[in-house]
Coordinates of C-alpha atoms in Angstrom, one line a residue:
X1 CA -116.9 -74.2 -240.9
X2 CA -119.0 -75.0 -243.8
X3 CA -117.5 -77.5 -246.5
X4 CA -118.2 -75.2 -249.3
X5 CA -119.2 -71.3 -249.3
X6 CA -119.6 -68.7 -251.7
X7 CA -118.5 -65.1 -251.0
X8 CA -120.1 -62.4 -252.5
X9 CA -119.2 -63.9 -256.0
X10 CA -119.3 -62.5 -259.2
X11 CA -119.0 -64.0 -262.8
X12 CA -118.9 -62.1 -266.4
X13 CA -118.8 -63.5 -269.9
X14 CA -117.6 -60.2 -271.6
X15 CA -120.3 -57.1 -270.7
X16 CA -122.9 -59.8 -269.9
X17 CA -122.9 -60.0 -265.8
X18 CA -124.1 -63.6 -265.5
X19 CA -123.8 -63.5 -261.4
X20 CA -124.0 -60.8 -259.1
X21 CA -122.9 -60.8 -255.7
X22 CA -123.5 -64.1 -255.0
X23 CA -122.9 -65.7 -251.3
X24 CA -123.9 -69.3 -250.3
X25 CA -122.3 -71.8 -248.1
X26 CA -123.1 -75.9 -248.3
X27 CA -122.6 -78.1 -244.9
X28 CA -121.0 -81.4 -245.6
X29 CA -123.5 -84.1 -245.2
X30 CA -126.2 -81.7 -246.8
X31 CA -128.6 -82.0 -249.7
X32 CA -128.7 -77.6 -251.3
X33 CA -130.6 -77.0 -254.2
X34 CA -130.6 -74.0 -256.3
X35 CA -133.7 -73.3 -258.3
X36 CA -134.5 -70.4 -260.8
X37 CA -135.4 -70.1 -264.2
X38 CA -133.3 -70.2 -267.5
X39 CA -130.5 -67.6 -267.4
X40 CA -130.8 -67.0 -263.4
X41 CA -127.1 -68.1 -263.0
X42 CA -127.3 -71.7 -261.8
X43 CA -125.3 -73.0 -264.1
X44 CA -123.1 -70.5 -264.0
X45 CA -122.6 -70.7 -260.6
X46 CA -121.7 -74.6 -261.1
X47 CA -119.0 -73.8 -263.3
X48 CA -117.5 -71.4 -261.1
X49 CA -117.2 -73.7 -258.2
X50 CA -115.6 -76.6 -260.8
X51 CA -113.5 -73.9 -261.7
X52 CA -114.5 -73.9 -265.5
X53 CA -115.3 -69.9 -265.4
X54 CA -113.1 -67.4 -263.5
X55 CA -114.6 -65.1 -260.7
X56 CA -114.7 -61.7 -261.5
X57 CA -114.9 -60.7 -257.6
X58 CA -115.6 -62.6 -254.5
X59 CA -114.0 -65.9 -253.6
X60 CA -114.5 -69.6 -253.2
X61 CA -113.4 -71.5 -250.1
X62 CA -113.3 -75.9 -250.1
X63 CA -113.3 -77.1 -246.9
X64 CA -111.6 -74.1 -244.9
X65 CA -109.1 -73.1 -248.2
X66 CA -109.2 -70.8 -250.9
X67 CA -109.9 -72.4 -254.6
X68 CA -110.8 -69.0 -256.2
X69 CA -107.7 -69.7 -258.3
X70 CA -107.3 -73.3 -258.0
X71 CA -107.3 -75.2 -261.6
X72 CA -110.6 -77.2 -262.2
X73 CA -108.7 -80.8 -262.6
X74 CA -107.1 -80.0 -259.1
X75 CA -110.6 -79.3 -257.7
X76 CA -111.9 -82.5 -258.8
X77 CA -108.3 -84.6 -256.2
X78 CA -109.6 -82.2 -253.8
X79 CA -113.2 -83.3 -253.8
X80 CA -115.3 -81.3 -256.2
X81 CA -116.6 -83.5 -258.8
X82 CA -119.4 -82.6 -261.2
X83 CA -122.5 -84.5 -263.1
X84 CA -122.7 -81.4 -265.8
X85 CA -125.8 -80.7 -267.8
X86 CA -126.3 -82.6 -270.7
X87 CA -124.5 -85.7 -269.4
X88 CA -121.7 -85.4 -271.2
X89 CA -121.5 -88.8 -271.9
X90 CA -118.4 -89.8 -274.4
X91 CA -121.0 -91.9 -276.8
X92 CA -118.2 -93.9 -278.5
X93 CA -117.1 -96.0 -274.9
X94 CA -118.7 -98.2 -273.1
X95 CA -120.5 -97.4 -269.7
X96 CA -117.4 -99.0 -267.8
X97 CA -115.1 -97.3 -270.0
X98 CA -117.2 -94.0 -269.1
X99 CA -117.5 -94.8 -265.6
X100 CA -113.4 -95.3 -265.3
X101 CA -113.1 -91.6 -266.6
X102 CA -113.9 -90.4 -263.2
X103 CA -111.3 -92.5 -261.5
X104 CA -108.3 -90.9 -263.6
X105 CA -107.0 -89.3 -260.6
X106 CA -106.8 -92.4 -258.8
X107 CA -104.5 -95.0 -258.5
X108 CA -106.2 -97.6 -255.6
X109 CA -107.2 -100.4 -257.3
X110 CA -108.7 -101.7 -254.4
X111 CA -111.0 -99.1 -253.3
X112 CA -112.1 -98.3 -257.4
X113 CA -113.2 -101.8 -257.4
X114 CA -114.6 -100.8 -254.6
X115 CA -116.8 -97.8 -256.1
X116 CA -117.8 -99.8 -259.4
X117 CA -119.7 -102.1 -256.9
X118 CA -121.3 -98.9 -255.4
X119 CA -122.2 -97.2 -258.8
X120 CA -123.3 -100.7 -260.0
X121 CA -125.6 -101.3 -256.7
X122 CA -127.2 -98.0 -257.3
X123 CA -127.2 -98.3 -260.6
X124 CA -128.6 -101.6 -261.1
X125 CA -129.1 -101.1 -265.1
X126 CA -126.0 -99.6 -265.9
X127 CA -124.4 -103.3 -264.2
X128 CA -126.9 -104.4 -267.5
X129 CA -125.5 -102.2 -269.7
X130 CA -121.8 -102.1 -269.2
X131 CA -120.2 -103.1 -272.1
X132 CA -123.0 -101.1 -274.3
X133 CA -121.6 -97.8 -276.0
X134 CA -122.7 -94.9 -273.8
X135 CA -124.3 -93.1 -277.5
X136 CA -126.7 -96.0 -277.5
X137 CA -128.4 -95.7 -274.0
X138 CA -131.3 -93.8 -273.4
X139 CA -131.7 -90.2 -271.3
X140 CA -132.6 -91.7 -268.1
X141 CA -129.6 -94.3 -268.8
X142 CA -127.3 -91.5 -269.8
X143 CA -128.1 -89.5 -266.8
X144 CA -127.0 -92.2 -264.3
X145 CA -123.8 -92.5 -266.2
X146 CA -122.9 -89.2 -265.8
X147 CA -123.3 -89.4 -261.9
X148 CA -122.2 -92.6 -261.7
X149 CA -119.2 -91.2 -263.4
X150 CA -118.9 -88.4 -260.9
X151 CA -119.0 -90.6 -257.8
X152 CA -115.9 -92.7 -259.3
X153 CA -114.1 -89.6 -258.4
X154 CA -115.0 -90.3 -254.7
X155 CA -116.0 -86.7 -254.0
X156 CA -116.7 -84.9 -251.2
X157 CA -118.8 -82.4 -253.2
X158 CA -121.3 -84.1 -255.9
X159 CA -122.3 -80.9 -258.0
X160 CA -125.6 -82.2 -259.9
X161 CA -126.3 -80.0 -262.9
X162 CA -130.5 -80.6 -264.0
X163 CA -130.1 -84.1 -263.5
X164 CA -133.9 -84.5 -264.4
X165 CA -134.0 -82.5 -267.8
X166 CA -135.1 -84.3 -270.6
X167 CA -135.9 -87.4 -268.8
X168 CA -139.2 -89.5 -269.2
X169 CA -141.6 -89.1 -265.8
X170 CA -140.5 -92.7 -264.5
X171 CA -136.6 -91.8 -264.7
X172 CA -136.9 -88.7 -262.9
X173 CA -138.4 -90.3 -259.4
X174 CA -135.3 -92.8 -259.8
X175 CA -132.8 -90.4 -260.3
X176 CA -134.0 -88.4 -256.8
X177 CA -134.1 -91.2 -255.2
X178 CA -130.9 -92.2 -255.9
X179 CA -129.6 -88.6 -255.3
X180 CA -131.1 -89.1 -251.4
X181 CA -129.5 -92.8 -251.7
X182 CA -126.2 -90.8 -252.5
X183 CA -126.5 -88.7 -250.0
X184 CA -127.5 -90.5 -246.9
X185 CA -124.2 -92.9 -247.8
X186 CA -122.4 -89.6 -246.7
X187 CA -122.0 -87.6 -250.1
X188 CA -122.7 -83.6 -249.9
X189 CA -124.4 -82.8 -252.7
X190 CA -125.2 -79.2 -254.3
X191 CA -128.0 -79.6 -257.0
X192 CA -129.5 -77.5 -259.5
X193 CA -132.9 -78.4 -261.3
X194 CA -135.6 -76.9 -262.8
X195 CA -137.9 -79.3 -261.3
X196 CA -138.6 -77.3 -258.1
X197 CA -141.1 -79.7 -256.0
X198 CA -138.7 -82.6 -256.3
X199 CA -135.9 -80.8 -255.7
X200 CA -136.8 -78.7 -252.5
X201 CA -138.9 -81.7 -251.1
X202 CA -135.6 -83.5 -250.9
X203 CA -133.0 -80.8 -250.2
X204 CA -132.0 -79.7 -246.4
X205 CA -131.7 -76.2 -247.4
X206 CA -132.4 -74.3 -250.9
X207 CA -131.2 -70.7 -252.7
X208 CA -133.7 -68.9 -255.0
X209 CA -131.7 -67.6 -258.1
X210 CA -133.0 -64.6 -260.1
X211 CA -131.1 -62.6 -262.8
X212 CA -127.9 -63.3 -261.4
X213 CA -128.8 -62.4 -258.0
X214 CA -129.5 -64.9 -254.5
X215 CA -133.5 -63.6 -253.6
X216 CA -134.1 -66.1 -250.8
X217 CA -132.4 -68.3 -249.3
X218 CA -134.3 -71.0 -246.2
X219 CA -135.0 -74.5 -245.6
X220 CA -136.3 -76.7 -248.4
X221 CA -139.4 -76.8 -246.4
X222 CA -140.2 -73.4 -245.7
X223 CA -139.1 -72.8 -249.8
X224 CA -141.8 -75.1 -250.9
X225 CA -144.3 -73.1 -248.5
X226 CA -143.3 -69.8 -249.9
X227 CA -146.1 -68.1 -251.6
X228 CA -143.8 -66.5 -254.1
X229 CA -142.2 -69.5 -254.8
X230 CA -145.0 -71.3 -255.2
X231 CA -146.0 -69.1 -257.8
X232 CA -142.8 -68.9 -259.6
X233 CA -141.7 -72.4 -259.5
X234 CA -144.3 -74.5 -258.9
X235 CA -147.1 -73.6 -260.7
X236 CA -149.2 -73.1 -257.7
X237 CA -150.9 -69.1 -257.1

């Protein structure tokens, strides 16, 4: 049984059919990245799992049980926590005070303790930076708020929303490194970026996205071998 899978979902905003069809599944312990270009549904497809857009058809199953209906605050105690895109960092509190948004749900002391150690071990800088507001810190700062935020919720499920967008070349090798880091700790993660080499070279398995629509669907290896994604996604003929 997988951790997280997808059944022939669809999502609307009005007459506009954003996702058609759409059928995936995520192992726990697993790295899957969805790649596409602007408007393919990836994002789309992240707010239907957070439960932040509602399913038109199909259904969504966490960990053996339903959530197609589930309320997106109650998806986050179950395990589905998300790093959106654009950070969303609240730019009037400090890192700590963003970091404790993702631990609202919680109420052991101990183990948060716990987890700021973790976020502040992986996140060496933002240990620097805590009691700076999170409107004064750069992209690549920002960035590891926002997941660092995320993994305060403990999650079983780390949805990663272009984590690498708008960030300057030496924050974007940091950030999949950590993601890996993350991941071999025992985090699943499900990622979506538009940088297609990084991402593929680091995910287990991989979904190609195109108007809506799952094209191909195979290893992260084999995806970075395909001639048509090549082509399409990383700049290679």
């Amino acid at each position: 049984m997988a951790l997280l899978e997808l059944h022939s979902v669809s999502v609307a905003y009005g007459r506009i059919q954003a996702l058609r069809d759409i059928s995936l599944t995520v192992e726990e312990g697993e790295i899957v990245t969805l790649i596409g270009a602007n408007g393919a549904g990836k994002t789309t497809t992240m707010k239907a799992i957070s439960g932040l857009v509602p399913l038109s058809q199909g259904s969504i199953e966490f960990d053996g049980a339903d959530i197609s209906k589930v309320r997106a605050d109650l998806r986050v105690v179950r395990g589905i926590c998300q790093a959106p895109e654009g950070r969303g960092v609240f730019p009037g509190m400090t890192v700590r005070e963003n970091l404790e948004m993702g631990c609202y749900t919680r109420r052991d002391r101990k183990a948060i303790a716990e987890d700021f150690d973790r976020v502040f071990e992986l996140f060496p800088r933002l240990k620097e930076r805590a009691t700076q507001a999170g409107g004064t810190l750069s992209g690549g700062e920002q960035q590891m708020v926002a997941i660092g935020r995320a993994l305060m919720a403990r999650p079983r499920l780390l949805l990663l929303d272009e984590p690498s967008m708008g960030l300057a070349p030496q924050f974007i090798q940091q950030i999949f490194n950590i993601i890996t880091e993350i991941n071999k700790q025992g985090t699943t993660v499900l990622l979506v970026e538009q940088n297609a080499q990084q991402a593929l070279s680091r995910a287990h398995r991989g979904y190609v996205l195109e108007t809506g629509s799952v094209t191909r669907a195979s290893t992260g290896k084999d995806l970075l071998a395909d001639p048509a994604v090549k082509e399409a996604y990383l700049g290679v003929a």
